[in-house]
Amino acid sequence: MGRNASSIKLTKAERDYLELQTRARTIQAQTVIRARILLLKADGISIDKIADKVGINRKSVMLCLKKYKEGGIENALFDAPGRGRNAEITDEEKAWIINLACQKPVDFGYAAETWTYVKLTSHINKTAEAAGFTRLSTIHKSTVNTILEEADIKPHKIRYYCENRDPDFDAKMHNVLLVYKQLSLQFDENGNLIPSPGNGQMVHVLSYDEKPGIQAIATTSDDLRPDEQHSTFCRDYEYKRLGTVSLLAAIDLQTGECIPLIRDKHSSREYIEFLKLLDGKYPKGDKIRIVLDNLKVHTSEETRRYLATIPGRFEFVFTPKHGSWLNMVEGFFSKMTRQMLRGIRVKSKEELTDRVYKYFNEANEEPVVFHWKYNLDDVDVSETVIVDTLPIKKSS
């Protein structure tokens, strides 16, 4: 036979306090769960039954009770300062990890030709502090794996290096960083854009990319509002797919303004439509310099024919293959996914489109200027940026 479930003793004041926590609507869900654990245990409920009632595993229940025995109710309910989930890894830290993954381990003095995730993580742990990323000295392999999967990088495959590695990776990366270095000189020490002297041609610098396949997903029943059993909104696992849309977007690296275009596809036709949007937005006679990846639609014949009708208007600076992390709009997309797209439910594709546009409008109410800081110290600002105007290819 199993042991009888032991209990903890609570005073009336302690029980009243814990019951108040379970009814609160402005505290973290984990605090509510921990308060319920203590109340159930005070009623003599077993650990397994408590775990089943509050919806967590028994180890978490045991940890809460252990903290109660060590330091009382406050110790059980709240994490000590500095504990809990670490701050999210920054885009600069991700850029450094991806840059390492795009190089061979043999170049760092190792015997292997390609990385394993264990070896790459070990190298990151050893070198992060010297590179100025102290927090990464304790990063876990699973986190490294997630970062590389998001960037579609497979450092453990020979084929990745033999076929997909851009032979001009370093030169192209240097060229993009040169754009950011020259751009940084246009701001004063307080981060304010220095007005143009007016005696030269204005160059507007933008970071552009597409985010295809944004899914319009509908629920099959209404969300449940918080109640005594649930501290957050709840929904069932049933949903309907209503199709996808593609987001074409750029951020003005001088003003922070975000410029969106949402369409069903992102072919050359939609890309040209976006270029026309930019052409109509900025004063005639100014140059528009765009940092972007070398996707086929960006250099297609259809795109080139359009650009031939407005010679000198656009300049393109292409990131290297597997170097999309150099494109600052990626950071904006990541932020947008976390803040708005995650868990979104709509009734139609049109509603999804409207909500994405609304997100951009809200972002532009208080625009944030994106600044690149990583690896700019070695860039000579006097160098000339190599740009491409995409002339029409001559037939052989």
Coordinates of C-alpha atoms in Angstrom, one line a residue:
M1 CA 0.0 0.0 0.0
G2 CA 1.2 3.5 -0.7
R3 CA 2.0 6.0 2.0
N4 CA -0.7 8.4 3.3
A5 CA -0.4 11.8 1.8
S6 CA 1.2 14.2 4.3
S7 CA 0.0 17.7 4.6
I8 CA 1.3 21.1 5.6
K9 CA -0.2 23.4 8.3
L10 CA -1.4 26.8 7.3
T11 CA -2.7 29.5 9.6
K12 CA -6.0 31.2 8.8
A13 CA -4.1 34.3 7.7
E14 CA -1.9 32.2 5.4
R15 CA -4.8 30.4 3.9
D16 CA -6.7 33.6 3.3
Y17 CA -3.6 35.1 1.6
L18 CA -3.1 32.1 -0.7
E19 CA -6.8 32.1 -1.6
L20 CA -6.5 35.7 -2.5
Q21 CA -3.5 34.9 -4.8
T22 CA -5.6 32.3 -6.7
R23 CA -8.3 34.9 -7.4
A24 CA -5.9 37.6 -8.6
R25 CA -5.9 38.6 -12.2
T26 CA -2.7 40.7 -12.4
I27 CA -0.1 38.2 -11.2
Q28 CA 1.8 35.5 -13.1
A29 CA 0.1 32.2 -13.8
Q30 CA 2.9 30.3 -12.0
T31 CA 2.2 32.2 -8.8
V32 CA -1.4 31.2 -8.9
I33 CA -0.5 27.6 -9.5
R34 CA 2.0 27.6 -6.6
A35 CA -0.7 29.1 -4.3
R36 CA -3.1 26.3 -5.3
I37 CA -0.4 23.7 -4.7
L38 CA 0.0 24.9 -1.1
L39 CA -3.7 25.0 -0.5
L40 CA -4.3 21.5 -1.8
K41 CA -1.4 20.1 0.2
A42 CA -2.8 21.7 3.3
D43 CA -5.9 19.7 2.6
G44 CA -3.9 16.5 2.6
I45 CA -4.1 15.9 -1.2
S46 CA -1.3 13.6 -2.6
I47 CA 1.4 15.0 -4.9
D48 CA 0.2 13.0 -7.9
K49 CA -3.4 14.3 -7.5
I50 CA -2.1 17.9 -7.0
A51 CA -0.1 17.6 -10.2
D52 CA -3.2 16.4 -12.0
K53 CA -5.4 19.2 -10.7
V54 CA -3.0 22.1 -11.5
G55 CA -1.8 20.6 -14.8
I56 CA 2.0 20.3 -14.1
N57 CA 4.3 17.4 -13.4
R58 CA 5.0 16.0 -9.9
K59 CA 8.6 17.3 -9.8
S60 CA 7.3 20.9 -10.0
V61 CA 4.9 20.2 -7.2
M62 CA 7.6 18.7 -5.1
L63 CA 9.9 21.7 -5.8
C64 CA 7.2 24.1 -4.7
L65 CA 6.7 22.2 -1.4
K66 CA 10.4 22.0 -0.8
K67 CA 10.7 25.8 -1.2
Y68 CA 7.9 26.2 1.2
K69 CA 9.6 24.1 3.9
E70 CA 12.9 26.0 3.3
G71 CA 11.6 29.5 3.4
G72 CA 7.8 29.7 3.9
I73 CA 5.0 31.0 1.6
E74 CA 6.8 33.9 0.0
N75 CA 9.8 31.6 -0.9
A76 CA 7.4 29.1 -2.5
L77 CA 5.4 31.6 -4.4
F78 CA 8.0 33.9 -5.9
D79 CA 11.4 33.3 -7.5
A80 CA 14.4 34.9 -5.9
P81 CA 15.9 38.0 -7.8
G82 CA 17.9 36.8 -10.8
R83 CA 16.1 33.5 -11.0
G84 CA 13.7 32.4 -13.7
R85 CA 13.8 32.7 -17.4
N86 CA 16.8 34.4 -18.9
A87 CA 16.4 37.4 -21.1
E88 CA 15.9 36.6 -24.8
I89 CA 19.1 36.3 -26.9
T90 CA 19.7 39.5 -28.8
D91 CA 20.0 39.7 -32.6
E92 CA 23.7 40.6 -32.2
E93 CA 24.3 37.4 -30.3
K94 CA 22.4 35.4 -32.8
A95 CA 24.5 37.0 -35.6
W96 CA 27.7 36.0 -33.9
I97 CA 26.5 32.4 -33.4
I98 CA 25.4 32.1 -37.1
N99 CA 28.7 33.6 -38.2
L100 CA 30.6 30.9 -36.4
A101 CA 28.4 28.2 -37.8
C102 CA 29.1 29.4 -41.3
Q103 CA 32.8 28.7 -40.9
K104 CA 34.6 25.3 -40.7
P105 CA 35.8 24.0 -37.3
V106 CA 39.2 23.3 -38.9
D107 CA 39.7 27.1 -39.3
F108 CA 39.6 27.4 -35.5
G109 CA 42.2 24.7 -35.0
Y110 CA 39.9 21.7 -34.6
A111 CA 40.4 18.3 -36.4
A112 CA 36.9 18.0 -37.8
E113 CA 35.8 19.3 -41.2
T114 CA 32.2 20.1 -40.1
W115 CA 30.6 21.1 -36.8
T116 CA 28.5 18.9 -34.6
Y117 CA 26.1 20.8 -32.5
V118 CA 27.9 19.7 -29.3
K119 CA 31.3 20.9 -30.7
L120 CA 29.8 24.1 -31.9
T121 CA 28.1 24.8 -28.6
S122 CA 31.4 24.0 -26.8
H123 CA 33.3 26.4 -29.0
I124 CA 30.7 29.1 -28.3
N125 CA 30.9 28.5 -24.6
K126 CA 34.7 28.8 -24.7
T127 CA 35.0 31.9 -26.9
A128 CA 31.8 33.9 -26.1
E129 CA 33.3 36.0 -23.2
A130 CA 36.4 37.0 -25.2
A131 CA 34.1 38.1 -28.1
G132 CA 32.0 40.3 -25.8
F133 CA 29.0 37.9 -25.4
T134 CA 29.5 36.7 -21.8
R135 CA 26.0 35.4 -21.5
L136 CA 26.5 32.9 -24.4
S137 CA 29.3 31.2 -22.3
T138 CA 26.5 29.1 -20.8
I139 CA 24.2 28.7 -23.8
H140 CA 22.7 25.2 -24.3
K141 CA 23.0 23.0 -27.4
S142 CA 19.2 23.1 -27.9
T143 CA 19.2 26.9 -28.1
V144 CA 22.0 26.9 -30.6
N145 CA 20.1 24.3 -32.7
T146 CA 17.0 26.5 -32.6
I147 CA 18.9 29.6 -33.7
L148 CA 20.5 27.8 -36.7
E149 CA 17.2 26.1 -37.7
E150 CA 15.5 29.5 -37.9
A151 CA 18.3 30.7 -40.2
D152 CA 18.1 27.5 -42.2
I153 CA 21.8 26.7 -41.5
K154 CA 23.0 23.1 -41.4
P155 CA 26.7 23.2 -40.2
H156 CA 26.9 19.4 -39.7
K157 CA 26.5 18.7 -43.4
I158 CA 29.4 18.5 -45.9
R159 CA 26.9 19.4 -48.7
Y160 CA 26.2 22.6 -46.9
Y161 CA 29.8 23.7 -47.2
C162 CA 30.5 22.3 -50.7
E163 CA 27.4 23.6 -52.5
N164 CA 25.8 26.3 -50.4
R165 CA 28.7 28.3 -48.9
D166 CA 29.0 31.6 -50.7
P167 CA 32.6 31.9 -51.9
D168 CA 32.4 35.7 -51.5
F169 CA 30.8 35.5 -48.1
D170 CA 33.4 37.6 -46.3
A171 CA 33.6 40.3 -49.0
K172 CA 29.8 40.6 -49.2
M173 CA 29.5 40.7 -45.4
H174 CA 32.1 43.4 -45.3
N175 CA 30.2 45.4 -47.9
V176 CA 27.0 45.2 -45.9
L177 CA 28.8 46.2 -42.7
L178 CA 30.3 49.2 -44.6
V179 CA 26.8 50.4 -45.4
Y180 CA 25.9 50.2 -41.7
K181 CA 29.2 51.9 -40.6
Q182 CA 28.6 54.8 -43.0
L183 CA 25.0 55.0 -41.9
S184 CA 26.1 55.2 -38.2
L185 CA 28.0 58.5 -39.0
Q186 CA 24.7 60.1 -40.0
F187 CA 23.6 60.1 -36.3
D188 CA 24.9 62.3 -33.5
E189 CA 25.9 61.0 -30.0
N190 CA 22.3 61.2 -28.9
G191 CA 21.1 59.0 -31.7
N192 CA 19.5 61.8 -33.6
L193 CA 19.7 61.9 -37.4
I194 CA 22.0 64.8 -38.5
P195 CA 20.2 66.9 -41.2
S196 CA 21.6 66.6 -44.7
P197 CA 23.7 69.7 -45.7
G198 CA 21.6 69.9 -48.9
N199 CA 24.5 70.1 -51.3
G200 CA 24.5 66.4 -52.3
Q201 CA 22.2 63.7 -53.5
M202 CA 20.2 62.3 -50.7
V203 CA 20.5 58.5 -50.3
H204 CA 17.7 56.7 -48.4
V205 CA 18.9 53.4 -46.9
L206 CA 16.4 50.6 -46.4
S207 CA 16.5 47.0 -45.2
Y208 CA 14.1 44.8 -47.1
D209 CA 12.9 41.2 -47.1
E210 CA 9.8 39.1 -47.5
K211 CA 8.0 37.0 -44.9
P212 CA 5.9 34.5 -46.9
G213 CA 3.4 32.0 -45.7
I214 CA 1.8 33.9 -42.8
Q215 CA -1.1 31.7 -42.0
A216 CA -4.7 32.8 -41.4
I217 CA -6.0 30.5 -38.8
A218 CA -9.5 30.5 -37.3
T219 CA -10.7 28.9 -34.1
T220 CA -13.7 26.5 -34.1
S221 CA -15.1 27.9 -30.8
D222 CA -14.8 31.0 -28.8
D223 CA -11.8 31.5 -26.4
L224 CA -12.6 30.9 -22.7
R225 CA -12.1 33.9 -20.4
P226 CA -10.0 33.6 -17.2
D227 CA -11.8 32.1 -14.2
E228 CA -10.9 30.6 -10.9
Q229 CA -9.4 27.5 -12.6
H230 CA -7.5 29.3 -15.4
S231 CA -5.6 32.6 -15.0
T232 CA -5.2 33.2 -18.8
F233 CA -7.4 32.9 -21.9
C234 CA -7.9 29.3 -23.0
R235 CA -8.8 27.7 -26.4
D236 CA -9.2 24.2 -27.6
Y237 CA -6.9 22.5 -30.1
E238 CA -9.2 22.6 -33.1
Y239 CA -8.6 25.2 -35.8
K240 CA -9.2 25.9 -39.5
R241 CA -6.7 27.0 -42.0
L242 CA -7.9 29.9 -44.2
G243 CA -4.9 30.3 -46.4
T244 CA -1.7 32.3 -46.3
V245 CA -0.4 35.8 -47.2
S246 CA 3.0 37.1 -48.0
L247 CA 4.5 40.2 -46.3
L248 CA 6.9 42.4 -48.3
A249 CA 8.4 45.0 -46.0
A250 CA 11.3 47.4 -45.5
I251 CA 12.5 49.5 -42.6
D252 CA 14.0 52.9 -43.3
L253 CA 17.3 52.8 -41.4
Q254 CA 17.4 56.6 -41.1
T255 CA 13.9 57.2 -39.7
G256 CA 12.8 53.9 -38.4
E257 CA 9.6 53.9 -40.5
C258 CA 8.3 50.5 -41.5
I259 CA 6.9 50.1 -45.0
P260 CA 4.6 47.1 -45.6
L261 CA 2.9 45.5 -48.6
I262 CA 0.7 42.4 -48.2
R263 CA -0.2 40.2 -51.1
D264 CA -1.1 36.5 -51.7
K265 CA 2.3 35.8 -53.4
H266 CA 5.8 37.3 -53.5
S267 CA 6.8 36.9 -57.1
S268 CA 8.6 39.4 -59.3
R269 CA 5.3 41.2 -59.9
E270 CA 4.7 41.8 -56.2
Y271 CA 8.3 42.8 -55.7
I272 CA 8.1 45.4 -58.5
E273 CA 4.9 46.7 -57.0
F274 CA 6.8 47.2 -53.8
L275 CA 9.6 49.1 -55.6
K276 CA 7.0 51.3 -57.2
L277 CA 5.7 52.0 -53.7
L278 CA 9.1 53.1 -52.6
D279 CA 9.6 55.2 -55.8
G280 CA 6.4 57.1 -55.1
K281 CA 7.3 57.6 -51.4
Y282 CA 10.7 59.3 -51.7
P283 CA 11.4 62.6 -53.5
K284 CA 12.4 62.3 -57.2
G285 CA 16.1 62.7 -57.7
D286 CA 17.0 61.0 -54.4
K287 CA 18.7 57.5 -54.5
I288 CA 17.1 54.6 -52.8
R289 CA 19.7 52.0 -51.5
I290 CA 18.2 48.7 -50.4
V291 CA 20.0 46.0 -48.4
L292 CA 18.4 42.6 -49.3
D293 CA 19.1 39.0 -50.0
N294 CA 19.8 37.6 -53.5
L295 CA 16.5 35.9 -54.0
K296 CA 15.7 35.1 -57.7
V297 CA 12.8 37.5 -57.9
H298 CA 15.1 40.4 -56.8
T299 CA 17.3 39.9 -59.9
S300 CA 14.8 38.5 -62.4
E301 CA 14.5 39.8 -66.0
E302 CA 11.1 41.2 -65.2
T303 CA 12.6 43.2 -62.3
R304 CA 15.5 44.4 -64.5
R305 CA 13.1 45.6 -67.2
Y306 CA 11.3 47.7 -64.6
L307 CA 14.5 49.2 -63.2
A308 CA 15.6 50.1 -66.7
T309 CA 12.7 52.5 -66.9
I310 CA 14.0 54.5 -63.9
P311 CA 17.8 54.4 -64.2
G312 CA 19.8 55.5 -61.2
R313 CA 16.9 55.5 -58.9
F314 CA 17.7 52.3 -57.0
E315 CA 20.9 50.7 -55.7
F316 CA 21.1 47.2 -54.2
V317 CA 23.5 45.8 -51.6
F318 CA 23.1 42.0 -51.4
T319 CA 23.8 40.0 -48.3
P320 CA 25.8 36.8 -48.9
K321 CA 24.2 33.4 -49.1
H322 CA 23.3 32.2 -45.6
G323 CA 23.9 35.7 -44.4
S324 CA 20.3 36.9 -44.1
W325 CA 21.1 37.6 -40.4
L326 CA 23.0 40.6 -41.7
N327 CA 19.7 42.1 -42.8
M328 CA 18.3 44.3 -40.0
V329 CA 14.7 43.8 -41.1
E330 CA 15.0 40.2 -39.9
G331 CA 15.1 41.6 -36.3
F332 CA 11.9 43.5 -37.0
F333 CA 10.2 40.3 -38.3
S334 CA 11.3 38.4 -35.3
K335 CA 9.9 41.0 -33.0
M336 CA 6.6 41.1 -35.0
T337 CA 6.3 37.3 -34.7
R338 CA 6.7 37.4 -30.9
Q339 CA 4.5 40.4 -30.3
M340 CA 1.6 39.9 -32.8
L341 CA 1.7 36.8 -35.0
R342 CA 2.2 34.2 -32.3
G343 CA -1.1 32.6 -31.5
I344 CA -3.1 34.9 -33.7
R345 CA -6.6 33.8 -34.8
V346 CA -8.7 35.5 -37.4
K347 CA -12.0 34.9 -39.3
S348 CA -10.6 35.6 -42.8
K349 CA -7.4 36.4 -44.7
E350 CA -8.7 39.9 -45.0
E351 CA -8.8 40.3 -41.3
L352 CA -5.2 39.0 -41.0
T353 CA -4.1 41.5 -43.6
D354 CA -5.9 44.3 -41.8
R355 CA -4.3 43.4 -38.5
V356 CA -0.8 43.2 -39.9
Y357 CA -1.2 46.6 -41.5
K358 CA -2.5 47.9 -38.1
Y359 CA 0.6 46.5 -36.4
F360 CA 2.8 48.5 -38.8
N361 CA 0.7 51.6 -38.2
E362 CA 1.2 51.2 -34.4
A363 CA 4.9 50.7 -34.9
N364 CA 5.2 53.8 -37.0
E365 CA 3.5 55.9 -34.3
E366 CA 6.7 55.7 -32.3
P367 CA 9.3 54.5 -34.9
V368 CA 12.5 52.9 -33.6
V369 CA 15.7 53.4 -35.6
F370 CA 17.6 50.2 -36.0
H371 CA 21.3 50.4 -35.4
W372 CA 23.9 47.7 -36.2
K373 CA 26.7 47.4 -33.6
Y374 CA 28.3 44.1 -34.1
N375 CA 31.8 43.9 -35.8
L376 CA 31.9 47.5 -37.1
D377 CA 35.2 48.4 -35.4
D378 CA 37.3 46.9 -38.2
V379 CA 35.4 48.6 -41.0
D380 CA 37.1 51.5 -42.8
V381 CA 34.4 54.1 -43.4
S382 CA 36.4 55.7 -46.2
E383 CA 35.8 52.6 -48.4
T384 CA 33.3 52.7 -51.2
V385 CA 30.2 50.6 -51.0
I386 CA 29.8 48.2 -53.9
V387 CA 26.2 48.5 -55.2
D388 CA 24.3 46.8 -58.0
T389 CA 21.9 48.7 -60.2
L390 CA 20.8 45.4 -62.0
P391 CA 21.2 46.4 -65.6
I392 CA 19.4 44.3 -68.3
K393 CA 21.5 41.3 -69.2
K394 CA 22.8 41.2 -72.7
S395 CA 21.9 38.1 -74.7
S396 CA 24.8 36.1 -75.8

